[in-house]
GROMACS .gro file of C-alpha atoms in nm:
model
  208
    1MET     CA    1  16.879  17.555  13.017
    2GLN     CA    2  17.197  17.350  13.060
    3LYS     CA    3  17.458  17.502  13.289
    4ASN     CA    4  17.826  17.486  13.198
    5PRO     CA    5  18.131  17.506  13.426
    6SER     CA    6  18.308  17.841  13.426
    7GLN     CA    7  18.655  17.886  13.282
    8LYS     CA    8  18.777  17.947  13.637
    9GLU     CA    9  18.644  17.606  13.747
   10ILE     CA   10  18.798  17.436  13.444
   11ASP     CA   11  19.134  17.604  13.502
   12ALA     CA   12  19.131  17.496  13.868
   13VAL     CA   13  19.096  17.130  13.768
   14ILE     CA   14  19.368  17.159  13.502
   15GLN     CA   15  19.606  17.319  13.752
   16LEU     CA   16  19.552  17.035  14.001
   17TYR     CA   17  19.633  16.787  13.723
   18LYS     CA   18  19.953  16.972  13.631
   19ILE     CA   19  20.084  16.964  13.988
   20GLY     CA   20  19.976  16.605  14.046
   21LYS     CA   21  19.724  16.667  14.326
   22PHE     CA   22  19.492  16.387  14.217
   23ASP     CA   23  19.297  16.352  14.543
   24SER     CA   24  19.197  16.718  14.525
   25MET     CA   25  19.133  16.687  14.153
   26GLU     CA   26  18.904  16.389  14.210
   27LYS     CA   27  18.698  16.580  14.467
   28LEU     CA   28  18.667  16.889  14.249
   29SER     CA   29  18.586  16.686  13.937
   30LEU     CA   30  18.322  16.490  14.125
   31SER     CA   31  18.162  16.815  14.243
   32LEU     CA   32  18.151  16.938  13.882
   33THR     CA   33  17.974  16.620  13.768
   34LYS     CA   34  17.707  16.686  14.030
   35GLU     CA   35  17.668  17.055  13.951
   36TYR     CA   36  17.691  17.013  13.572
   37PRO     CA   37  17.578  16.653  13.509
   38PHE     CA   38  17.520  16.702  13.136
   39HIS     CA   39  17.852  16.869  13.060
   40THR     CA   40  18.137  16.636  12.967
   41PHE     CA   41  18.427  16.826  13.126
   42GLY     CA   42  18.372  16.711  13.484
   43TRP     CA   43  18.324  16.350  13.377
   44LYS     CA   44  18.635  16.357  13.160
   45ALA     CA   45  18.843  16.508  13.439
   46LEU     CA   46  18.709  16.255  13.687
   47GLY     CA   47  18.794  15.968  13.450
   48ILE     CA   48  19.149  16.093  13.400
   49THR     CA   49  19.194  16.132  13.777
   50LEU     CA   50  19.060  15.786  13.855
   51LYS     CA   51  19.292  15.637  13.592
   52GLN     CA   52  19.591  15.818  13.747
   53LYS     CA   53  19.496  15.671  14.086
   54GLY     CA   54  19.470  15.318  13.945
   55LYS     CA   55  19.091  15.301  13.970
   56ILE     CA   56  19.060  15.173  13.616
   57LEU     CA   57  18.712  15.017  13.631
   58GLU     CA   58  18.573  15.332  13.790
   59ALA     CA   59  18.740  15.537  13.516
   60LEU     CA   60  18.570  15.315  13.258
   61VAL     CA   61  18.230  15.406  13.404
   62THR     CA   62  18.302  15.778  13.370
   63ASN     CA   63  18.432  15.729  13.014
   64LYS     CA   64  18.102  15.564  12.925
   65LYS     CA   65  17.914  15.854  13.082
   66VAL     CA   66  18.099  16.103  12.861
   67LEU     CA   67  17.998  15.910  12.550
   68GLU     CA   68  17.637  15.885  12.668
   69ILE     CA   69  17.632  16.264  12.691
   70ASP     CA   70  17.814  16.318  12.360
   71PRO     CA   71  17.870  16.011  12.136
   72LYS     CA   72  18.057  16.229  11.885
   73ASP     CA   73  18.322  16.356  12.127
   74PRO     CA   74  18.661  16.246  11.986
   75GLU     CA   75  18.836  16.303  12.319
   76GLY     CA   76  18.577  16.083  12.488
   77HIS     CA   77  18.656  15.796  12.252
   78TYR     CA   78  19.030  15.859  12.297
   79ASN     CA   79  19.002  15.845  12.676
   80MET     CA   80  18.793  15.529  12.649
   81GLY     CA   81  19.066  15.376  12.432
   82ASN     CA   82  19.331  15.460  12.692
   83THR     CA   83  19.127  15.301  12.970
   84LEU     CA   84  19.049  14.986  12.772
   85LYS     CA   85  19.419  14.951  12.689
   86LEU     CA   86  19.499  14.950  13.061
   87LEU     CA   87  19.245  14.669  13.098
   88ASN     CA   88  19.430  14.483  12.818
   89LYS     CA   89  19.125  14.502  12.592
   90LEU     CA   90  19.342  14.592  12.298
   91ASN     CA   91  19.104  14.531  12.009
   92GLU     CA   92  18.833  14.738  12.178
   93SER     CA   93  19.093  15.005  12.246
   94ILE     CA   94  19.189  15.014  11.878
   95ARG     CA   95  18.825  15.064  11.780
   96CYS     CA   96  18.802  15.363  12.015
   97TYR     CA   97  19.118  15.526  11.878
   98LYS     CA   98  18.993  15.476  11.522
   99LYS     CA   99  18.659  15.633  11.615
  100ALA     CA  100  18.840  15.931  11.770
  101ILE     CA  101  19.037  15.973  11.445
  102GLU     CA  102  18.720  15.937  11.238
  103LEU     CA  103  18.568  16.224  11.436
  104ASN     CA  104  18.891  16.432  11.435
  105SER     CA  105  19.133  16.348  11.156
  106ASN     CA  106  19.398  16.576  11.314
  107TYR     CA  107  19.411  16.388  11.645
  108ALA     CA  108  19.787  16.322  11.673
  109GLU     CA  109  19.762  16.162  12.020
  110ALA     CA  110  19.505  15.913  11.896
  111TYR     CA  111  19.731  15.812  11.605
  112ASN     CA  112  20.024  15.770  11.846
  113ASN     CA  113  19.830  15.557  12.094
  114LEU     CA  114  19.676  15.355  11.811
  115GLY     CA  115  20.033  15.285  11.700
  116VAL     CA  116  20.133  15.174  12.051
  117THR     CA  117  19.837  14.935  12.070
  118LEU     CA  118  19.898  14.792  11.724
  119LYS     CA  119  20.262  14.733  11.820
  120ASP     CA  120  20.147  14.552  12.134
  121LEU     CA  121  19.951  14.320  11.906
  122GLY     CA  122  20.262  14.261  11.693
  123ASN     CA  123  20.149  14.472  11.397
  124LEU     CA  124  20.470  14.671  11.350
  125ASN     CA  125  20.407  14.799  10.999
  126ASP     CA  126  20.071  14.955  11.083
  127ALA     CA  127  20.216  15.090  11.409
  128ILE     CA  128  20.489  15.267  11.211
  129ILE     CA  129  20.231  15.417  10.973
  130ASN     CA  130  20.035  15.561  11.265
  131TYR     CA  131  20.342  15.700  11.443
  132LYS     CA  132  20.442  15.874  11.120
  133LYS     CA  133  20.093  16.018  11.087
  134ALA     CA  134  20.112  16.152  11.443
  135ILE     CA  135  20.446  16.319  11.361
  136GLU     CA  136  20.305  16.458  11.035
  137LEU     CA  137  20.031  16.626  11.241
  138ASN     CA  138  20.267  16.740  11.518
  139SER     CA  139  20.631  16.774  11.418
  140ASN     CA  140  20.732  16.837  11.781
  141TYR     CA  141  20.576  16.517  11.917
  142ALA     CA  142  20.875  16.371  12.102
  143GLU     CA  143  20.685  16.066  12.231
  144ALA     CA  144  20.580  15.969  11.879
  145TYR     CA  145  20.942  15.995  11.756
  146ASN     CA  146  21.055  15.773  12.045
  147ASN     CA  147  20.779  15.520  11.975
  148LEU     CA  148  20.865  15.522  11.606
  149GLY     CA  149  21.228  15.456  11.701
  150ILE     CA  150  21.122  15.154  11.909
  151ALA     CA  151  20.912  15.009  11.626
  152LEU     CA  152  21.184  15.065  11.366
  153LYS     CA  153  21.440  14.894  11.590
  154GLU     CA  154  21.212  14.592  11.625
  155ASN     CA  155  21.179  14.601  11.246
  156GLU     CA  156  21.563  14.591  11.227
  157ARG     CA  157  21.582  14.937  11.067
  158LEU     CA  158  21.851  15.051  11.308
  159ASP     CA  159  21.977  15.364  11.135
  160GLN     CA  160  21.624  15.503  11.097
  161SER     CA  161  21.552  15.411  11.457
  162GLN     CA  162  21.855  15.607  11.574
  163ILE     CA  163  21.745  15.915  11.378
  164ASN     CA  164  21.408  15.911  11.554
  165TYR     CA  165  21.550  15.866  11.904
  166LYS     CA  166  21.783  16.160  11.842
  167LYS     CA  167  21.490  16.368  11.714
  168ALA     CA  168  21.293  16.289  12.031
  169ILE     CA  169  21.590  16.406  12.241
  170GLU     CA  170  21.635  16.719  12.028
  171ILE     CA  171  21.272  16.813  12.099
  172ASN     CA  172  21.287  16.713  12.466
  173PRO     CA  173  21.643  16.714  12.605
  174SER     CA  174  21.514  16.565  12.933
  175TYR     CA  175  21.353  16.259  12.768
  176VAL     CA  176  21.498  15.981  12.986
  177GLU     CA  177  21.343  15.690  12.794
  178ALA     CA  178  21.476  15.818  12.461
  179TYR     CA  179  21.834  15.841  12.598
  180ASN     CA  180  21.802  15.489  12.737
  181ASN     CA  181  21.657  15.352  12.411
  182LEU     CA  182  21.930  15.523  12.212
  183GLY     CA  183  22.189  15.369  12.445
  184ILE     CA  184  22.045  15.021  12.388
  185LEU     CA  185  22.046  15.072  12.012
  186GLN     CA  186  22.405  15.196  12.006
  187ARG     CA  187  22.516  14.904  12.224
  188ASP     CA  188  22.357  14.665  11.973
  189LYS     CA  189  22.541  14.846  11.692
  190GLY     CA  190  22.872  14.816  11.878
  191GLU     CA  191  22.897  15.192  11.943
  192LEU     CA  192  22.987  15.135  12.306
  193GLU     CA  193  23.125  15.478  12.398
  194ASN     CA  194  22.817  15.654  12.260
  195SER     CA  195  22.597  15.396  12.430
  196LYS     CA  196  22.768  15.456  12.765
  197MET     CA  197  22.728  15.832  12.726
  198ASN     CA  198  22.352  15.802  12.668
  199TYR     CA  199  22.301  15.560  12.958
  200GLU     CA  200  22.486  15.806  13.183
  201LYS     CA  201  22.265  16.089  13.059
  202ALA     CA  202  21.952  15.887  13.137
  203ILE     CA  203  22.083  15.805  13.486
  204ALA     CA  204  22.175  16.169  13.551
  205LEU     CA  205  21.820  16.273  13.462
  206LYS     CA  206  21.658  15.991  13.660
  207PRO     CA  207  21.895  15.847  13.924
  208ASN     CA  208  21.638  15.593  14.045
   0.00000   0.00000   0.00000
């Protein structure tokens, strides 16, 4: 009979991730893969940790292991897409995000990251569609609003872009990148005082 990690073991890994102790997380995740080799959690956690530590090729190996264990795991395909994107294998990454969405049509993060990758390939219109789908699934998805703002600005839809940056900030008042992006947009529109105010807010939140 297959053994599964306890909730206590799972929570311990998640807590290490939240506080950024990736060395400890790697060790604990590795121990879980040995104790529960046919359960995906340890392998997923190990892959995420390795990616955080810049060990991208090693993370790719663990992503593949997850999908060997469970080829229909949407999170496994999503994690694989994230790793492939870091390796600049964008078309392969897109296939993984689409597979994750095929397996879970409510996967907002997969729609968002699919949008990011499509934008990287210059496909702004499809990127916008996917950002909007992510927001439709999660109306409090600040990152998707910010990404939609970026794509709309590149599409020269400045007023709509501004609305989305402001929505991202409304959801997350500490969103440094959104303040900075809004500042850039307002500078381009000639709204210099507002632009200055948002740059100052970004700097106050992240002085470095």
